[in-house]
CSV table of C-alpha atoms and ligand atoms in Angstrom, one decimal:
chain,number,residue,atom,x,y,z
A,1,UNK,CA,4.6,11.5,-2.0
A,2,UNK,CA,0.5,10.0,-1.7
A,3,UNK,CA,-1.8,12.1,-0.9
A,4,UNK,CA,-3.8,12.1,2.3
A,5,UNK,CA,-7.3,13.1,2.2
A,6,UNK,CA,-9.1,13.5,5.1
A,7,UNK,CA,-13.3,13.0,4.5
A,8,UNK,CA,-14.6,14.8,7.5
A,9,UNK,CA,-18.3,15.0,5.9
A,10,UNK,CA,-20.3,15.9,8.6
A,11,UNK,CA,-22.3,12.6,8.3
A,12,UNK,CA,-18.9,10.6,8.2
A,13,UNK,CA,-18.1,12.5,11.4
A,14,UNK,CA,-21.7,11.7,13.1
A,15,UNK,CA,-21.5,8.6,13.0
A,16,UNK,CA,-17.4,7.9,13.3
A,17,UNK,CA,-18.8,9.7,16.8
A,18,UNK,CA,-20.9,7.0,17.9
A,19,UNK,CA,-19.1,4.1,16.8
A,20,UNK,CA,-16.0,5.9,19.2
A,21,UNK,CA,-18.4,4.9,21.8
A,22,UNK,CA,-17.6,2.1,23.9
A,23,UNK,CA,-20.8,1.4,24.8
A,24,UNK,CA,-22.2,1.1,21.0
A,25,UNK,CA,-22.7,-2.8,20.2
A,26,UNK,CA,-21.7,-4.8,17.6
A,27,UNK,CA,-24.5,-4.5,15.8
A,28,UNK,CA,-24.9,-0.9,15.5
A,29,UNK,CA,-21.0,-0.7,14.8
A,30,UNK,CA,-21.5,-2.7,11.8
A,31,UNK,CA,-24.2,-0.9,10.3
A,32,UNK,CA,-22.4,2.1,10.7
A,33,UNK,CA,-19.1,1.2,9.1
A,34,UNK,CA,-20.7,0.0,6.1
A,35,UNK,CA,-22.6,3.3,6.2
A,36,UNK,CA,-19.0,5.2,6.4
A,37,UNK,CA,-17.2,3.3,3.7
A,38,UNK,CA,-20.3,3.9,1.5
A,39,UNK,CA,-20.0,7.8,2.2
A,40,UNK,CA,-16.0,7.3,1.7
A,41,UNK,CA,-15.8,5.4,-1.6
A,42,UNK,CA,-18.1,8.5,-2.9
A,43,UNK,CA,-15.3,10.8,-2.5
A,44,UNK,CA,-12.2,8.1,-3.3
A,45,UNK,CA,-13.9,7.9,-6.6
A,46,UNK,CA,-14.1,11.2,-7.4
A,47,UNK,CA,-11.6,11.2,-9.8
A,48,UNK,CA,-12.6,8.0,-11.9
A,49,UNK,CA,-12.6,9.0,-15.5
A,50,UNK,CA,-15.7,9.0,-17.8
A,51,UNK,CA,-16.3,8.6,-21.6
A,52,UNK,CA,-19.0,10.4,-23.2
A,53,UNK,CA,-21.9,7.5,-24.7
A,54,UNK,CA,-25.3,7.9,-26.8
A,55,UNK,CA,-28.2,7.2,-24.3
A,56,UNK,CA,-32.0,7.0,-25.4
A,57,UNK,CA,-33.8,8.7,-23.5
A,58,UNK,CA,-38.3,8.1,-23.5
A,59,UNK,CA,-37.7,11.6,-25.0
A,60,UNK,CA,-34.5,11.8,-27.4
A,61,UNK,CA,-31.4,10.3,-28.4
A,62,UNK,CA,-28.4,12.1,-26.2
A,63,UNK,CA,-24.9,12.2,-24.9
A,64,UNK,CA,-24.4,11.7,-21.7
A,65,UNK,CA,-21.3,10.1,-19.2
A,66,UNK,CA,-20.6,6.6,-18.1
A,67,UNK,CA,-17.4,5.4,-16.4
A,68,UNK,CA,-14.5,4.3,-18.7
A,69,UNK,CA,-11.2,2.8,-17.6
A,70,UNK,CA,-9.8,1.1,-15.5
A,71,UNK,CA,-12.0,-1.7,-13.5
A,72,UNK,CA,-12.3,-1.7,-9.7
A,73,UNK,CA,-11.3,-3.8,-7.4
A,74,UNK,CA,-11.5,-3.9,-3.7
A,75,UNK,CA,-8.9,-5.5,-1.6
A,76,UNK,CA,-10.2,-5.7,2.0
A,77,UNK,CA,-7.5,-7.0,5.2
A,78,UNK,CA,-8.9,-9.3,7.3
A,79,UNK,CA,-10.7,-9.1,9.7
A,80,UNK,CA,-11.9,-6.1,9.9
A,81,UNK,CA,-11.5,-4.5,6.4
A,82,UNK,CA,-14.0,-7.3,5.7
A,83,UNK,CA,-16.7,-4.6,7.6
A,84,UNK,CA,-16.2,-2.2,4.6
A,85,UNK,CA,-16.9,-4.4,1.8
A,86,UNK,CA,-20.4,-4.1,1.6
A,87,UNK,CA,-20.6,0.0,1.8
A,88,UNK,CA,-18.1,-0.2,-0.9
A,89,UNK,CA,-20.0,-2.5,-3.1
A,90,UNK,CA,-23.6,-1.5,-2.8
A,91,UNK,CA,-22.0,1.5,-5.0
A,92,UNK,CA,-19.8,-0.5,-7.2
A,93,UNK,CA,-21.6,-3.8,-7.3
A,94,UNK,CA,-19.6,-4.8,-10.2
A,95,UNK,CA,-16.0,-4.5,-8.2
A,96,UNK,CA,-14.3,-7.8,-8.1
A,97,UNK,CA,-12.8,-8.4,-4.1
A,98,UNK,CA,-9.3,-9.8,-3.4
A,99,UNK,CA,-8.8,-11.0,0.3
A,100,UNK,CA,-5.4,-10.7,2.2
A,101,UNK,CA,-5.3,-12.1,5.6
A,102,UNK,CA,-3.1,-10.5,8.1
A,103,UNK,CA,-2.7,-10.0,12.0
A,104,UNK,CA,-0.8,-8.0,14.1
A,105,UNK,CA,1.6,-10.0,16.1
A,106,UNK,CA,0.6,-8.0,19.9
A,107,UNK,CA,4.0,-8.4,21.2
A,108,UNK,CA,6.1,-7.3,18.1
A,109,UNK,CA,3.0,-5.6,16.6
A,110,UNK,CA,4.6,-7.1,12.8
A,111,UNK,CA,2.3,-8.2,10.5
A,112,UNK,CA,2.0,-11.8,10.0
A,113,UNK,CA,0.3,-12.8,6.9
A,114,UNK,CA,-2.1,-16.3,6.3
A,115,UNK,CA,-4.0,-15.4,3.0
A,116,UNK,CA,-4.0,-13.8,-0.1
A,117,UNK,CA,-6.5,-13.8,-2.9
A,118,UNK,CA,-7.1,-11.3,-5.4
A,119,UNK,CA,-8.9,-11.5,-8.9
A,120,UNK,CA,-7.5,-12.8,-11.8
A,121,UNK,CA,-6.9,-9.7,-13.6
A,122,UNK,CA,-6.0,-8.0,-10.7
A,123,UNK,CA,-3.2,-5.6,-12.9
A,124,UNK,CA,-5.6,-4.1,-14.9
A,125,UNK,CA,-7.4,-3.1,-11.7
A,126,UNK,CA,-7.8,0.4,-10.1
A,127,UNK,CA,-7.4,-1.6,-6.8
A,128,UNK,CA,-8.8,0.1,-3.3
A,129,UNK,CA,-7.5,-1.4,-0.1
A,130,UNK,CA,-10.1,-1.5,2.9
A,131,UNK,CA,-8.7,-1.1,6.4
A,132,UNK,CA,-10.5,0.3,8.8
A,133,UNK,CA,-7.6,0.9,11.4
A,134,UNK,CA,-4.5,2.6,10.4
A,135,UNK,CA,-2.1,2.4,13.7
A,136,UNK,CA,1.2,1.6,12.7
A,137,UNK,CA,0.9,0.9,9.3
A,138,UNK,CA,2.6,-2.5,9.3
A,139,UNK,CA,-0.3,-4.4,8.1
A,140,UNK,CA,-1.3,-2.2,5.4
A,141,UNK,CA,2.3,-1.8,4.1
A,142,UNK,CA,2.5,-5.2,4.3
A,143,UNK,CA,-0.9,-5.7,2.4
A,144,UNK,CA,0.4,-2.9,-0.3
A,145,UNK,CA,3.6,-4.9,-0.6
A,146,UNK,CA,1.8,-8.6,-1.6
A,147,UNK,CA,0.0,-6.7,-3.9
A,148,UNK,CA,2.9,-5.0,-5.9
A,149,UNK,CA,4.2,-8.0,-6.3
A,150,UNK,CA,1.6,-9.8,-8.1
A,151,UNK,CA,2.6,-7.0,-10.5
A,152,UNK,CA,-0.7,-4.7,-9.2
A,153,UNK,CA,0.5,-0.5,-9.3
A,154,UNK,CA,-2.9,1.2,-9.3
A,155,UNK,CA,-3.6,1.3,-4.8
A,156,UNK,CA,-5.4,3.3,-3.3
A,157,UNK,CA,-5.8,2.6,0.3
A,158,UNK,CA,-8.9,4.1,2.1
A,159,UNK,CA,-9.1,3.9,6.4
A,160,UNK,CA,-11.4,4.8,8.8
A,161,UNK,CA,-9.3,6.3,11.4
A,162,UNK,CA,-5.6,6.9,10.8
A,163,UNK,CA,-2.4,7.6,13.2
A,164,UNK,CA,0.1,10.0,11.9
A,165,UNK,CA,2.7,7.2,12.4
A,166,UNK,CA,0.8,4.9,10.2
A,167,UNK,CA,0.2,7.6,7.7
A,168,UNK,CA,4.0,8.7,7.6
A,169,UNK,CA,4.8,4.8,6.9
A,170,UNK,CA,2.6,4.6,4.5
A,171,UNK,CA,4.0,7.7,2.7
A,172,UNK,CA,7.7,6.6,3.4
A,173,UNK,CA,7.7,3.0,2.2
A,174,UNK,CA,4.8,3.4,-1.2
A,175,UNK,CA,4.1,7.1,-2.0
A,176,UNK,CA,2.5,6.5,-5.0
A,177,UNK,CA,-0.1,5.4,-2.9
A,178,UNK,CA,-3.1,7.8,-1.8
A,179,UNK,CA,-4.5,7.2,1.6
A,180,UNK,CA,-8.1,8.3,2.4
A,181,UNK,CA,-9.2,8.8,6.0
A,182,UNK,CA,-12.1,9.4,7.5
A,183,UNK,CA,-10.1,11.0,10.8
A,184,UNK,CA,-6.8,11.3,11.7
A,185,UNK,CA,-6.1,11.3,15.5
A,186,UNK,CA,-3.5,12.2,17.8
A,187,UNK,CA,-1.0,9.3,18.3
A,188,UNK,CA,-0.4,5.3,19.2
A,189,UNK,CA,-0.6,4.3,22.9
A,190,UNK,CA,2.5,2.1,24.1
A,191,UNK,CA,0.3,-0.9,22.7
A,192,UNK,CA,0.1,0.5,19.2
A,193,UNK,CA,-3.8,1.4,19.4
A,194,UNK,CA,-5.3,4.8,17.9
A,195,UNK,CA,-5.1,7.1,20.9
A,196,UNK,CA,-8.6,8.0,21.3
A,197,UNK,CA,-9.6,5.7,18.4
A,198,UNK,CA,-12.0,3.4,18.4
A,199,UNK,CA,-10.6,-0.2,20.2
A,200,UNK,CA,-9.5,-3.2,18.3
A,201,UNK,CA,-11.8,-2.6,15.5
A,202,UNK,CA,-12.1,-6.3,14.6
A,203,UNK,CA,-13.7,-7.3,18.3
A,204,UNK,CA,-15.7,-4.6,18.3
A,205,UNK,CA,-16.9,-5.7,14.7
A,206,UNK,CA,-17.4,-9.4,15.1
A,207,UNK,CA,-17.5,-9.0,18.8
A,208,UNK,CA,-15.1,-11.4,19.9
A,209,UNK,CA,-14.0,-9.7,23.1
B,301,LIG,C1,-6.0,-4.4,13.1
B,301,LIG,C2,-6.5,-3.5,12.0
B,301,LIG,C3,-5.4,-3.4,11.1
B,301,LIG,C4,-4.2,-3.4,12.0
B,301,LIG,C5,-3.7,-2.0,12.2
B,301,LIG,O1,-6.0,-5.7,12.7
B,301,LIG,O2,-7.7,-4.0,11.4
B,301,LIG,O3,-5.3,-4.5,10.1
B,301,LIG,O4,-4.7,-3.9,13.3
B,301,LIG,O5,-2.5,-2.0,12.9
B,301,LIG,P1,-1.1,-1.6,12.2
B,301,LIG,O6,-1.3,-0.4,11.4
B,301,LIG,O7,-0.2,-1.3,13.4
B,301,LIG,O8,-0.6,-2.8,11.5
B,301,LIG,P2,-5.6,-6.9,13.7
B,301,LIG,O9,-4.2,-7.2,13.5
B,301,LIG,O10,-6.0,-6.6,15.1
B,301,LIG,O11,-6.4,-8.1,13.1
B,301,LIG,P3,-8.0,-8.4,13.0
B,301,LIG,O12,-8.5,-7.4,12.0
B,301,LIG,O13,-8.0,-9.8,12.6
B,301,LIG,O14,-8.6,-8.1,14.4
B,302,LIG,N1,-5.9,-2.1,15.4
B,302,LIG,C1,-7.1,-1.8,15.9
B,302,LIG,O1,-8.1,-2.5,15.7
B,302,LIG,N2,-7.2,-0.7,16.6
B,302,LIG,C2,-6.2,0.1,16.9
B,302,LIG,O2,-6.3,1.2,17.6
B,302,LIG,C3,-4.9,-0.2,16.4
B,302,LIG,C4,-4.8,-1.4,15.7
């Protein structure tokens, strides 16, 4: 069964506060997701192995740790997982970045997919999936699913805020995949948005509503 960690750093908290705010602009909810994802990829790379190297020093020769392992790569959904790409990569500039494009039909609130794009080597990839909203956890299901089948079993997926309903999908249909939230909140309203949330994250982001 994945794992859910919640990454309530008071920082992350602070400013998850303001961007709840409906009167905080596009611009500052920008900034402030990228701020979040960097504070979040932090902690969802806690547990990236290291290998012990031989590093010169202006004073002596010594052993010290570098990462070993797997690669990273960073699969954001569009729209909005697009707003957590560059947190994520001003601390692992050298991750490569898939793309998958999906929206959430408002009627039957199904996923519909229009892109996907990952790297090359994808498989040999410790591959982290940026979402910002977990709701009902169709679209990142989905998004988990296109990416097992290009033959990709190394997923994390990391999300701002998180329903339990999304979360309990997410843990029914791929457990081997760990989910890393910033919050989780109480429930869906009857049109499948994060009761008290944060909106439709992808207006608020590219403010298009
Ligand atoms: C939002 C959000 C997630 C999805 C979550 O995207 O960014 O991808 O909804 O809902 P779910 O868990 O019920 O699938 P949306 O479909 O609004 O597309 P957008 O990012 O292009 O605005
Ligand atoms: N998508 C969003 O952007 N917000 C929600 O609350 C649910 C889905």
């Amino acid at each position: 069964m994945s794992k859910v960690h919640i990454l309530d750093h008071p920082l992350i908290q602070h400013k998850l506060s303001i961007m709840r705010n409906k009167e905080t602009g596009a611009k500052e909810f920008r900034e402030l997701l990228e701020e979040i994802s960097m504070l979040m990829v932090y902690e969802v790379t806690r547990d990236l192995p290291t290998e012990e190297v031989e590093v010169e020093t202006p004073i002596c020769v010594t052993k010290t740790k570098m990462l070993s392992g797997k690669k990273i790569g960073i699969v954001p959904i569009l729209r909005a997982g697009l707003g957590m790409v560059e947190g994520v990569t001003r601390l692992i500039p050298a991750a490569r970045i898939g793309h998958i494009g999906l929206y959430r039909d408002p009627l039957t609130l199904q996923p519909v997919e229009y892109y996907c794009k990952l790297p090359a080597d994808s498989e040999n990839r410790e591959l982290i999936v940026l979402d910002p909203m977990l709701a009902t956890g169709g679209s990142a299901s989905a998004a988990i699913t296109f990416i097992k089948q290009r033959n990709c079993h190394n997923i994390r997926l990391v999300n701002l805020i998180a329903a339990p309903e999304g979360i309990r999908r997410i843990q029914r249909e791929h457990p081997d995949v760990d989910i890393y939230v910033a919050a989780c909140d109480e429930k869906l309203n009857e049109h499948g948005y994060i009761v008290p949330g944060l909106g439709d994250a992808g207006d608020r982001l590219f403010g298009t509503k």
